[in-house]
mmCIF file of C-alpha atoms in Angstrom:
data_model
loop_
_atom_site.group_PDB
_atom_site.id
_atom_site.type_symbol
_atom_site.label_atom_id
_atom_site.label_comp_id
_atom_site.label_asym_id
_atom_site.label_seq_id
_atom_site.Cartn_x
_atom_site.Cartn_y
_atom_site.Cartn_z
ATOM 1 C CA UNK F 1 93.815 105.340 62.985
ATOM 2 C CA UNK F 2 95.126 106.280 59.647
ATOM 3 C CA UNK F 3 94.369 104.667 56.217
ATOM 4 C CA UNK F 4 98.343 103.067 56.551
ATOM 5 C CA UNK F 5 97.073 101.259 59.509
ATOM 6 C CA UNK F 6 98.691 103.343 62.385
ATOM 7 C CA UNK F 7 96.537 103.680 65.609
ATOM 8 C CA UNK F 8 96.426 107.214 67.022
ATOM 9 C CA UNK F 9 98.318 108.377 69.879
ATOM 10 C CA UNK F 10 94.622 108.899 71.239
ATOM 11 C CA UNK F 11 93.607 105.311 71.051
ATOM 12 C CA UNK F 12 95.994 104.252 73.850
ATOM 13 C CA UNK F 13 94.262 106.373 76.351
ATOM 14 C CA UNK F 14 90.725 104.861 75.455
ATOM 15 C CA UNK F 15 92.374 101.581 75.719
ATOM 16 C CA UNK F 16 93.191 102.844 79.129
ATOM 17 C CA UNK F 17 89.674 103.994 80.090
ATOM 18 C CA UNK F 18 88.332 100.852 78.830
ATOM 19 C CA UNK F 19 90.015 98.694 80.667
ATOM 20 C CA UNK F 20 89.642 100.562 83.657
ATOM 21 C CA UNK F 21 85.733 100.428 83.029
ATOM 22 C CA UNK F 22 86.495 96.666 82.818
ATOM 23 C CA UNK F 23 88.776 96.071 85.796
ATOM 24 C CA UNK F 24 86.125 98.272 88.078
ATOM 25 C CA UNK F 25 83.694 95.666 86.679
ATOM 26 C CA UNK F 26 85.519 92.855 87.740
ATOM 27 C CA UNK F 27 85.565 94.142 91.408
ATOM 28 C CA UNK F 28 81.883 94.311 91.262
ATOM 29 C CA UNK F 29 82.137 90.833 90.579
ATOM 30 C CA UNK F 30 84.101 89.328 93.033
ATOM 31 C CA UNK F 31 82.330 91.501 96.186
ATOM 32 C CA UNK F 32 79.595 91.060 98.047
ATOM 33 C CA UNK F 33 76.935 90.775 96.000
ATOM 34 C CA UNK F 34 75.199 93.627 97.803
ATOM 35 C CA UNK F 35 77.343 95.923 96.950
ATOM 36 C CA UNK F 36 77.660 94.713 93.262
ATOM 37 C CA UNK F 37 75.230 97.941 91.774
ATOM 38 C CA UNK F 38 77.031 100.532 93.382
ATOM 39 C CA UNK F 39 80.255 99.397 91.929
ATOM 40 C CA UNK F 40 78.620 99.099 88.486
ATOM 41 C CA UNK F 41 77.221 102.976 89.282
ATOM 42 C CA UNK F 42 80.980 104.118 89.948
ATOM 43 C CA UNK F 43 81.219 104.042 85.756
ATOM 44 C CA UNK F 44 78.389 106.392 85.688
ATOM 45 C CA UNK F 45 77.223 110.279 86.968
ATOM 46 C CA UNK F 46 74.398 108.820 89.459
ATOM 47 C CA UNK F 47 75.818 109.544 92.658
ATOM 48 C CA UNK F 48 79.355 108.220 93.824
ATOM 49 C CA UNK F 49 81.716 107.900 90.408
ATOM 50 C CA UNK F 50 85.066 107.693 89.577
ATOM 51 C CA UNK F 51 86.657 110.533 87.270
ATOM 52 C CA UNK F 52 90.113 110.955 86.202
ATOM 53 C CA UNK F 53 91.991 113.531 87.267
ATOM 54 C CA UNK F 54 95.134 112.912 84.896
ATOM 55 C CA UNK F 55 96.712 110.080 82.949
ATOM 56 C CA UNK F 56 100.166 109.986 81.428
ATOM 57 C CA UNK F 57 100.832 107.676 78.712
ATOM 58 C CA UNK F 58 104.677 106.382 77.912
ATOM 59 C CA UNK F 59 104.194 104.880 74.704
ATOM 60 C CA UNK F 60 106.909 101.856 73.335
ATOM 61 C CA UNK F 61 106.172 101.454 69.858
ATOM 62 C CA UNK F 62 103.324 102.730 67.416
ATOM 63 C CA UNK F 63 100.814 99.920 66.805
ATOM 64 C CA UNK F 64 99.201 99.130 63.663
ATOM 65 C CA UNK F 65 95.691 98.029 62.863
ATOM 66 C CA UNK F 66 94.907 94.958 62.932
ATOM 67 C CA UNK F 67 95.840 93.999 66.428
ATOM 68 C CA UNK F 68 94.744 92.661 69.925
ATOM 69 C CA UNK F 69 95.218 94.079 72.776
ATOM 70 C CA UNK F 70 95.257 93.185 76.360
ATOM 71 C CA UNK F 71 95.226 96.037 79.138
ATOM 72 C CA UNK F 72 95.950 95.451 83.012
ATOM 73 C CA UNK F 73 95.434 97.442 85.396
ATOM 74 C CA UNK F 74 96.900 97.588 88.837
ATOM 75 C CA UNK F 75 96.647 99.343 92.307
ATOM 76 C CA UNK F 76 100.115 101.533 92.492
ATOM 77 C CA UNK F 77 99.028 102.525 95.755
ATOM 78 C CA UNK F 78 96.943 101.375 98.307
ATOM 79 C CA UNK F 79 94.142 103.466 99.426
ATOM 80 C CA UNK F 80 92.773 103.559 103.185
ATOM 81 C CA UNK F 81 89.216 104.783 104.544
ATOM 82 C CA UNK F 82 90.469 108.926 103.984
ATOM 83 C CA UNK F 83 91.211 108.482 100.823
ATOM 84 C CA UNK F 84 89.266 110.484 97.949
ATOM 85 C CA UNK F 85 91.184 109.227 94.970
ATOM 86 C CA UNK F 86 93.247 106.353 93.696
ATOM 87 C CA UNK F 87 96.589 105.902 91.535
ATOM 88 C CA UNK F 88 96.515 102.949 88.872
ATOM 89 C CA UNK F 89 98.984 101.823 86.392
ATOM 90 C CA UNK F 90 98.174 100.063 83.020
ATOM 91 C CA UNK F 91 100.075 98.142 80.623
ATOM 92 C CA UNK F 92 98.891 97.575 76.928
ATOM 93 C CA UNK F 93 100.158 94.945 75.328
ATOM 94 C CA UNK F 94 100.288 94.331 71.533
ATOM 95 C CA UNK F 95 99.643 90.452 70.981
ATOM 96 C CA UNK F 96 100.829 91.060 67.249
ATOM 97 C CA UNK F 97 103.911 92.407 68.614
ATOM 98 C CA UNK F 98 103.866 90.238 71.730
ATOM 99 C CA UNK F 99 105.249 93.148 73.907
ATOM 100 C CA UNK F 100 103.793 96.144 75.718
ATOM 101 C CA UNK F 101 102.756 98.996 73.343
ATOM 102 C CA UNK F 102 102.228 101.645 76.361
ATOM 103 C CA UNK F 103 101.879 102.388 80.022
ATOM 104 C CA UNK F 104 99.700 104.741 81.336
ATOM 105 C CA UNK F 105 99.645 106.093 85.008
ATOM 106 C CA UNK F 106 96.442 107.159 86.393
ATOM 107 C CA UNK F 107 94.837 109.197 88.922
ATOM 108 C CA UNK F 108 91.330 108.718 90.077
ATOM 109 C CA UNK F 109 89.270 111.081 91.743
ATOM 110 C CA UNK F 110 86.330 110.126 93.926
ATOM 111 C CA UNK F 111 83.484 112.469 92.939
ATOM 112 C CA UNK F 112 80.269 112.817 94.550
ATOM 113 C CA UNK F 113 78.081 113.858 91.618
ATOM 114 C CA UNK F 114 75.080 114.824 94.071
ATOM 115 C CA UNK F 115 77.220 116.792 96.116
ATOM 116 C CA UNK F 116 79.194 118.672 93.378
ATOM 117 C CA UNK F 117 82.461 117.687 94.946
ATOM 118 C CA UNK F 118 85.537 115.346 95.847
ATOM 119 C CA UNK F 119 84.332 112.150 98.054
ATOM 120 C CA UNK F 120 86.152 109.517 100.077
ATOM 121 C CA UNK F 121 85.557 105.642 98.668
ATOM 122 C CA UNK F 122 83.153 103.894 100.566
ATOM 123 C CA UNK F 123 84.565 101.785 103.356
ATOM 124 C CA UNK F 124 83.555 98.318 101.112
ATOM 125 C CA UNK F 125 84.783 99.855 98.547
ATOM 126 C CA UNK F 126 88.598 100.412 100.288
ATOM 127 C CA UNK F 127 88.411 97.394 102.066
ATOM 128 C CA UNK F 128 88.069 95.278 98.407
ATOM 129 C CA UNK F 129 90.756 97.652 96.945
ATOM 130 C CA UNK F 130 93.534 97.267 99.833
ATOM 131 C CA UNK F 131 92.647 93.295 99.558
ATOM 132 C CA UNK F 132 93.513 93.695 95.728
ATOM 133 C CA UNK F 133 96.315 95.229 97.039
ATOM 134 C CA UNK F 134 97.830 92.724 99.308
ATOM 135 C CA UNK F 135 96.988 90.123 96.839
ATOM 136 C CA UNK F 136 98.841 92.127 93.930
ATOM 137 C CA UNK F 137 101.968 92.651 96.315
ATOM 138 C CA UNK F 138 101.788 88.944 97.241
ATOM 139 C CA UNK F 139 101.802 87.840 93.779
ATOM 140 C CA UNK F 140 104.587 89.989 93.053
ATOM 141 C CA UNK F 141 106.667 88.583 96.251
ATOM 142 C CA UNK F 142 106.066 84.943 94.840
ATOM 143 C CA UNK F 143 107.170 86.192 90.829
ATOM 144 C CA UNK F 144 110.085 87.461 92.342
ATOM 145 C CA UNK F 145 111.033 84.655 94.573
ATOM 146 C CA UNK F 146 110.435 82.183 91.515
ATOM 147 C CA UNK F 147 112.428 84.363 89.214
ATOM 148 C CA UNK F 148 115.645 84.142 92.299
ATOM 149 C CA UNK F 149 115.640 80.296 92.027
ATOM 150 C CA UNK F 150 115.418 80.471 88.711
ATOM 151 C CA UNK F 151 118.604 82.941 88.340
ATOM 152 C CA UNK F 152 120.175 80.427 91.104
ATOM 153 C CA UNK F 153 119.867 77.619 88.970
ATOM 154 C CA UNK F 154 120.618 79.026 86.001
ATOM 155 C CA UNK F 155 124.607 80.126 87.610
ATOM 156 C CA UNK F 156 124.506 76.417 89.034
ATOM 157 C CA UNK F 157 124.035 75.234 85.432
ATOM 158 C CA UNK F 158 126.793 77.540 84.053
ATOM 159 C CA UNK F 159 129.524 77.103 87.136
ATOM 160 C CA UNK F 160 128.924 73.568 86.401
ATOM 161 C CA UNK F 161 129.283 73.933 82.346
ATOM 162 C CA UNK F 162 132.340 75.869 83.185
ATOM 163 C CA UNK F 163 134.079 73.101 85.455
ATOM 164 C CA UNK F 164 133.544 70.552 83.203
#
């Protein structure tokens, strides 16, 4: 950030990382509890982790400090019981400007730090991800279904407006 309030290009990508930290978190929350420390250790060098391999940011608009920001992260693909890394996409979005700032696409490697080398995700570990998946692409099926009647009833309103 600069003393005129602008946030560097650089912030956006620790926005990223943070709220990928965060939404890797959040999976350790809602699994089986058993599993809960090993999704905690995928943030750090211990054994399994998560490491990224590239990230390209699109920004929208410079932001300006002060500001909130909210990051989300989704699944752009879903991963199955070979796979060794995962794709995510986040958006950043500036509640002072009440848009997105940036997006960011992702690419996560599966490292095994003991090993010295690429690892596949555990199968727990894909099974929570591809039902974050579904759920993501079911959510998105019901947005777009809402948004359909909406655009339906909007022409109704206006072929109606027009006929009067």
């Amino acid at each position: 950030m600069t003393s005129q309030g602008h946030v560097n290009n650089v912030i956006y990508n620790r926005l990223a990382e943070s709220g990928r930290v965060n939404w890797t978190r959040n999976l350790a929350q809602f699994s089986d509890p058993k599993y809960q420390q090993e999704w905690f250790d995928l943030m750090s060098p211990k054994s399994i982790g998560l490491i990224l391999a590239s990230i390209r940011t699109d920004f929208k608009f410079p932001m300006t400090f002060p500001d909130r920001v909210t990051v989300l992260h989704k699944l752009v693909t879903k991963p199955d019981y070979s796979s060794d890394r995962f794709y995510l996409e986040a958006v950043m979005y500036s509640e002072q400007q009440r848009r997105p700032a940036a997006k960011c696409f992702e690419d996560i490697v599966v490292y095994d730090y003991r090993a010295a080398k690429k690892a596949p995700l555990k199968p727990f570990m894909v099974d929570e991800l591809q039902a974050t998946y579904d759920l993501q692409e079911q959510r998105k099926e019901e947005a777009e279904k809402k948004v359909a009647e909406l655009q339906t009833f909007v022409q109704q309103v206006e072929d109606s407006a027009g006929a009067a």
